[in-house]
PDB file of C-alpha atoms in Angstrom:
ATOM      1  CA  MET A   1      13.528  -2.667   5.630  1.00 57.00           C
ATOM      2  CA  ASN A   2      13.973  -4.889   8.661  1.00 55.00           C
ATOM      3  CA  LYS A   3      12.760  -8.491   8.303  1.00 62.00           C
ATOM      4  CA  TYR A   4      12.257  -8.929  12.081  1.00 72.00           C
ATOM      5  CA  LYS A   5       9.799  -6.114  12.679  1.00 85.00           C
ATOM      6  CA  LYS A   6       6.800  -4.792  10.862  1.00 92.00           C
ATOM      7  CA  ASN A   7       7.702  -2.376   8.118  1.00 96.00           C
ATOM      8  CA  LYS A   8       6.051   0.986   8.604  1.00 98.00           C
ATOM      9  CA  ILE A   9       4.464   2.245   5.400  1.00 98.00           C
ATOM     10  CA  CYS A  10       2.606   5.521   5.023  1.00 98.00           C
ATOM     11  CA  VAL A  11       0.343   6.252   2.047  1.00 98.00           C
ATOM     12  CA  VAL A  12      -0.512   9.895   1.341  1.00 98.00           C
ATOM     13  CA  THR A  13      -3.709  10.906  -0.416  1.00 97.00           C
ATOM     14  CA  GLY A  14      -4.744  14.457  -1.241  1.00 93.00           C
ATOM     15  CA  SER A  15      -7.726  14.128  -3.589  1.00 91.00           C
ATOM     16  CA  ARG A  16     -10.371  11.734  -4.861  1.00 90.00           C
ATOM     17  CA  ALA A  17      -8.366  11.347  -8.072  1.00 90.00           C
ATOM     18  CA  ASP A  18      -5.333   9.831  -6.338  1.00 93.00           C
ATOM     19  CA  TYR A  19      -7.390   8.009  -3.697  1.00 95.00           C
ATOM     20  CA  ASP A  20      -9.302   6.111  -6.371  1.00 94.00           C
ATOM     21  CA  LEU A  21      -5.955   4.864  -7.694  1.00 95.00           C
ATOM     22  CA  LEU A  22      -4.496   4.146  -4.224  1.00 97.00           C
ATOM     23  CA  ARG A  23      -7.514   2.516  -2.542  1.00 96.00           C
ATOM     24  CA  ASN A  24      -6.832  -1.097  -3.609  1.00 97.00           C
ATOM     25  CA  LEU A  25      -3.163  -0.747  -2.662  1.00 97.00           C
ATOM     26  CA  ILE A  26      -4.168   0.564   0.768  1.00 97.00           C
ATOM     27  CA  ILE A  27      -6.556  -2.380   1.200  1.00 97.00           C
ATOM     28  CA  GLN A  28      -3.766  -4.870   0.368  1.00 97.00           C
ATOM     29  CA  LEU A  29      -1.269  -3.161   2.672  1.00 97.00           C
ATOM     30  CA  LYS A  30      -3.838  -3.153   5.480  1.00 96.00           C
ATOM     31  CA  LYS A  31      -4.301  -6.929   5.110  1.00 95.00           C
ATOM     32  CA  SER A  32      -0.594  -7.653   5.531  1.00 95.00           C
ATOM     33  CA  ASN A  33       0.548  -8.698   8.984  1.00 94.00           C
ATOM     34  CA  LYS A  34       4.096  -7.662   7.996  1.00 95.00           C
ATOM     35  CA  ILE A  35       3.179  -3.989   7.583  1.00 96.00           C
ATOM     36  CA  GLU A  36       2.218  -1.259  10.005  1.00 97.00           C
ATOM     37  CA  LEU A  37       0.125   1.009   7.783  1.00 97.00           C
ATOM     38  CA  SER A  38      -0.757   4.649   8.164  1.00 98.00           C
ATOM     39  CA  VAL A  39      -2.884   6.654   5.747  1.00 98.00           C
ATOM     40  CA  LEU A  40      -2.203  10.364   5.672  1.00 97.00           C
ATOM     41  CA  ILE A  41      -5.224  12.308   4.397  1.00 96.00           C
ATOM     42  CA  THR A  42      -4.730  15.891   3.267  1.00 94.00           C
ATOM     43  CA  GLY A  43      -5.613  18.421   0.579  1.00 89.00           C
ATOM     44  CA  GLN A  44      -9.031  18.406  -1.042  1.00 88.00           C
ATOM     45  CA  HIS A  45     -10.227  15.473   1.082  1.00 91.00           C
ATOM     46  CA  LEU A  46     -10.703  17.890   3.982  1.00 87.00           C
ATOM     47  CA  SER A  47     -12.717  20.446   2.017  1.00 83.00           C
ATOM     48  CA  ASN A  48     -16.499  20.759   2.072  1.00 81.00           C
ATOM     49  CA  LYS A  49     -16.203  22.147  -1.464  1.00 79.00           C
ATOM     50  CA  TYR A  50     -14.893  18.762  -2.666  1.00 71.00           C
ATOM     51  CA  GLY A  51     -17.282  16.582  -0.669  1.00 75.00           C
ATOM     52  CA  LYS A  52     -15.275  16.119   2.547  1.00 84.00           C
ATOM     53  CA  SER A  53     -14.105  12.674   1.345  1.00 90.00           C
ATOM     54  CA  VAL A  54     -11.922  12.375   4.470  1.00 92.00           C
ATOM     55  CA  LEU A  55     -15.021  10.942   6.192  1.00 92.00           C
ATOM     56  CA  GLU A  56     -15.344   8.130   3.643  1.00 92.00           C
ATOM     57  CA  ILE A  57     -11.658   7.188   3.971  1.00 95.00           C
ATOM     58  CA  LYS A  58     -11.769   7.240   7.782  1.00 94.00           C
ATOM     59  CA  ARG A  59     -14.873   5.035   7.738  1.00 94.00           C
ATOM     60  CA  GLU A  60     -13.024   2.481   5.657  1.00 93.00           C
ATOM     61  CA  PHE A  61      -9.581   2.552   7.311  1.00 94.00           C
ATOM     62  CA  GLY A  62     -10.327   3.915  10.788  1.00 93.00           C
ATOM     63  CA  LYS A  63      -7.439   4.331  13.213  1.00 93.00           C
ATOM     64  CA  LYS A  64      -4.856   3.897  10.473  1.00 94.00           C
ATOM     65  CA  CYS A  65      -5.825   7.383   9.230  1.00 95.00           C
ATOM     66  CA  LYS A  66      -4.431  10.755  10.164  1.00 96.00           C
ATOM     67  CA  SER A  67      -5.729  13.943   8.554  1.00 95.00           C
ATOM     68  CA  ILE A  68      -3.541  16.971   8.092  1.00 95.00           C
ATOM     69  CA  ASN A  69      -5.117  20.224   6.989  1.00 93.00           C
ATOM     70  CA  THR A  70      -2.796  22.116   4.671  1.00 88.00           C
ATOM     71  CA  LYS A  71      -5.320  24.925   4.295  1.00 82.00           C
ATOM     72  CA  VAL A  72      -6.046  24.533   0.592  1.00 74.00           C
ATOM     73  CA  ASN A  73      -8.451  27.442   0.171  1.00 73.00           C
ATOM     74  CA  LYS A  74      -7.616  29.131  -3.119  1.00 75.00           C
ATOM     75  CA  SER A  75      -5.565  28.391  -6.199  1.00 78.00           C
ATOM     76  CA  ASP A  76      -3.532  31.617  -6.384  1.00 84.00           C
ATOM     77  CA  SER A  77       0.250  31.291  -6.010  1.00 89.00           C
ATOM     78  CA  SER A  78       0.379  32.846  -2.536  1.00 90.00           C
ATOM     79  CA  SER A  79      -2.246  30.409  -1.188  1.00 88.00           C
ATOM     80  CA  ILE A  80      -0.469  27.450  -2.789  1.00 91.00           C
ATOM     81  CA  ILE A  81       2.896  28.500  -1.322  1.00 93.00           C
ATOM     82  CA  ASN A  82       1.313  28.826   2.129  1.00 93.00           C
ATOM     83  CA  SER A  83      -0.341  25.416   1.718  1.00 92.00           C
ATOM     84  CA  ILE A  84       2.958  23.776   0.747  1.00 95.00           C
ATOM     85  CA  ALA A  85       4.696  25.380   3.745  1.00 96.00           C
ATOM     86  CA  GLU A  86       1.905  24.335   6.126  1.00 95.00           C
ATOM     87  CA  GLY A  87       1.867  20.809   4.686  1.00 96.00           C
ATOM     88  CA  THR A  88       5.640  20.421   4.856  1.00 97.00           C
ATOM     89  CA  LYS A  89       5.664  21.504   8.497  1.00 97.00           C
ATOM     90  CA  LYS A  90       2.729  19.347   9.633  1.00 97.00           C
ATOM     91  CA  ILE A  91       3.638  16.283   7.578  1.00 98.00           C
ATOM     92  CA  GLY A  92       7.244  16.635   8.755  1.00 98.00           C
ATOM     93  CA  LYS A  93       6.050  16.549  12.366  1.00 98.00           C
ATOM     94  CA  PHE A  94       3.911  13.461  11.619  1.00 97.00           C
ATOM     95  CA  LEU A  95       6.889  11.689  10.010  1.00 98.00           C
ATOM     96  CA  THR A  96       9.149  12.579  12.946  1.00 98.00           C
ATOM     97  CA  GLN A  97       6.629  10.954  15.308  1.00 97.00           C
ATOM     98  CA  LYS A  98       5.685   7.893  13.192  1.00 96.00           C
ATOM     99  CA  LYS A  99       9.104   7.223  11.648  1.00 97.00           C
ATOM    100  CA  PRO A 100       7.842   5.245   8.633  1.00 98.00           C
ATOM    101  CA  ASP A 101      10.278   3.155   6.598  1.00 98.00           C
ATOM    102  CA  LEU A 102       8.579   4.134   3.346  1.00 98.00           C
ATOM    103  CA  ILE A 103       6.070   6.710   2.156  1.00 98.00           C
ATOM    104  CA  ILE A 104       3.988   6.191  -0.970  1.00 98.00           C
ATOM    105  CA  LEU A 105       3.209   9.268  -3.056  1.00 98.00           C
ATOM    106  CA  LEU A 106       1.168   9.398  -6.242  1.00 97.00           C
ATOM    107  CA  GLY A 107       1.296  12.107  -8.863  1.00 90.00           C
ATOM    108  CA  ASP A 108       2.072  15.761  -8.967  1.00 92.00           C
ATOM    109  CA  ARG A 109      -0.143  17.864  -6.718  1.00 90.00           C
ATOM    110  CA  TYR A 110       1.343  20.425  -4.380  1.00 91.00           C
ATOM    111  CA  GLU A 111       0.216  18.675  -1.175  1.00 93.00           C
ATOM    112  CA  ILE A 112       2.085  15.611  -2.469  1.00 96.00           C
ATOM    113  CA  LEU A 113       5.124  17.851  -3.063  1.00 97.00           C
ATOM    114  CA  ALA A 114       4.875  18.965   0.589  1.00 97.00           C
ATOM    115  CA  ALA A 115       4.881  15.301   1.671  1.00 98.00           C
ATOM    116  CA  GLY A 116       7.900  14.684  -0.572  1.00 98.00           C
ATOM    117  CA  ILE A 117       9.843  17.589   0.938  1.00 98.00           C
ATOM    118  CA  ALA A 118       8.983  16.467   4.474  1.00 98.00           C
ATOM    119  CA  SER A 119      10.008  12.883   3.649  1.00 98.00           C
ATOM    120  CA  LEU A 120      13.288  13.955   2.096  1.00 98.00           C
ATOM    121  CA  PHE A 121      14.322  15.909   5.187  1.00 97.00           C
ATOM    122  CA  ASN A 122      13.170  13.133   7.545  1.00 98.00           C
ATOM    123  CA  ASN A 123      15.172  10.508   5.624  1.00 98.00           C
ATOM    124  CA  VAL A 124      12.045   8.531   4.739  1.00 98.00           C
ATOM    125  CA  LYS A 125      12.344   6.563   1.510  1.00 98.00           C
ATOM    126  CA  ILE A 126       9.762   7.558  -1.082  1.00 98.00           C
ATOM    127  CA  ALA A 127       7.946   5.301  -3.546  1.00 98.00           C
ATOM    128  CA  HIS A 128       6.498   7.475  -6.306  1.00 98.00           C
ATOM    129  CA  ILE A 129       3.644   6.321  -8.527  1.00 98.00           C
ATOM    130  CA  HIS A 130       3.072   7.866 -11.979  1.00 96.00           C
ATOM    131  CA  GLY A 131       6.466   9.467 -12.489  1.00 95.00           C
ATOM    132  CA  GLY A 132       7.711  10.244 -15.988  1.00 93.00           C
ATOM    133  CA  GLU A 133       4.369  11.419 -17.290  1.00 93.00           C
ATOM    134  CA  ILE A 134       3.796  14.743 -19.043  1.00 89.00           C
ATOM    135  CA  THR A 135       1.065  17.343 -18.596  1.00 86.00           C
ATOM    136  CA  SER A 136       1.533  20.027 -21.228  1.00 77.00           C
ATOM    137  CA  GLY A 137       1.299  23.651 -20.246  1.00 73.00           C
ATOM    138  CA  SER A 138       1.172  23.344 -16.461  1.00 78.00           C
ATOM    139  CA  ILE A 139       3.436  23.298 -13.423  1.00 88.00           C
ATOM    140  CA  ASP A 140       2.490  19.648 -12.821  1.00 88.00           C
ATOM    141  CA  ASP A 141       5.519  18.359 -14.758  1.00 90.00           C
ATOM    142  CA  THR A 142       7.943  20.293 -12.585  1.00 92.00           C
ATOM    143  CA  ILE A 143       6.286  19.039  -9.396  1.00 94.00           C
ATOM    144  CA  ARG A 144       6.126  15.446 -10.675  1.00 95.00           C
ATOM    145  CA  HIS A 145       9.783  15.460 -11.769  1.00 94.00           C
ATOM    146  CA  THR A 146      10.817  16.981  -8.435  1.00 96.00           C
ATOM    147  CA  ILE A 147       9.029  14.199  -6.548  1.00 97.00           C
ATOM    148  CA  THR A 148      10.699  11.693  -8.886  1.00 97.00           C
ATOM    149  CA  LYS A 149      14.126  13.088  -7.965  1.00 97.00           C
ATOM    150  CA  PHE A 150      13.260  12.785  -4.254  1.00 97.00           C
ATOM    151  CA  SER A 151      12.157   9.166  -4.696  1.00 98.00           C
ATOM    152  CA  TYR A 152      13.901   5.855  -4.181  1.00 98.00           C
ATOM    153  CA  LEU A 153      11.342   3.585  -5.869  1.00 98.00           C
ATOM    154  CA  HIS A 154       9.410   4.462  -9.019  1.00 98.00           C
ATOM    155  CA  PHE A 155       6.205   2.832 -10.207  1.00 98.00           C
ATOM    156  CA  VAL A 156       5.463   4.064 -13.723  1.00 97.00           C
ATOM    157  CA  SER A 157       2.616   3.105 -16.029  1.00 96.00           C
ATOM    158  CA  THR A 158       4.466   2.616 -19.348  1.00 97.00           C
ATOM    159  CA  TYR A 159       7.922   1.789 -20.700  1.00 98.00           C
ATOM    160  CA  GLN A 160       8.034   5.284 -22.233  1.00 97.00           C
ATOM    161  CA  TYR A 161       7.612   6.780 -18.737  1.00 97.00           C
ATOM    162  CA  LYS A 162      10.279   4.409 -17.398  1.00 98.00           C
ATOM    163  CA  LYS A 163      12.662   5.751 -20.048  1.00 97.00           C
ATOM    164  CA  ARG A 164      11.822   9.331 -19.032  1.00 96.00           C
ATOM    165  CA  VAL A 165      12.487   8.576 -15.348  1.00 97.00           C
ATOM    166  CA  MET A 166      15.797   6.991 -16.364  1.00 97.00           C
ATOM    167  CA  GLN A 167      16.625  10.170 -18.328  1.00 96.00           C
ATOM    168  CA  LEU A 168      16.129  12.063 -15.058  1.00 94.00           C
ATOM    169  CA  GLY A 169      19.056   9.997 -13.738  1.00 96.00           C
ATOM    170  CA  GLU A 170      17.172   7.428 -11.658  1.00 97.00           C
ATOM    171  CA  ASN A 171      18.480   3.886 -11.172  1.00 97.00           C
ATOM    172  CA  PRO A 172      16.749   1.532 -13.666  1.00 97.00           C
ATOM    173  CA  LYS A 173      16.756  -1.219 -10.982  1.00 98.00           C
ATOM    174  CA  ASN A 174      14.386   0.931  -8.893  1.00 98.00           C
ATOM    175  CA  ILE A 175      11.898   1.647 -11.706  1.00 98.00           C
ATOM    176  CA  PHE A 176       8.967  -0.714 -12.222  1.00 98.00           C
ATOM    177  CA  VAL A 177       6.336  -0.640 -14.957  1.00 98.00           C
ATOM    178  CA  VAL A 178       3.024  -1.514 -13.331  1.00 95.00           C
TER     179      VAL A 178
END
């Protein structure tokens, strides 16, 4: 990151669950005069079914927000694949235009995977929060570990998760227990 210009950081949120964990970080990043912040809102935030929380986030962070509809309508595999493709394409276009220095991704949802894929192919460094965790019996682990492999910085919640991220081959110097 360049010390003479504002660092461009993008935070992606796809659901209330991750937003509740990211909100205070977004507030702190917004306060910094060394950071040009963008908040990318996608996934369930745009759905009436889940309370259209995009409105709440835009009220709080205003012009820093950009919403991208990945068309999350159903949970069958075909709909999810289409959503990932749509998200990768639209988020990729956003990243090409904004050219952030870093993107912050939390967790293991498929809209976050789309942001990870788009970041990888746009050469945007990824900071991943909550890597190394395990969710038994679901595809979440595969998605989470994939995002971990895409990522440059890792913010894990326990030393056990740090060890797991290290077992995935990540540099211990880039893994932080927070």
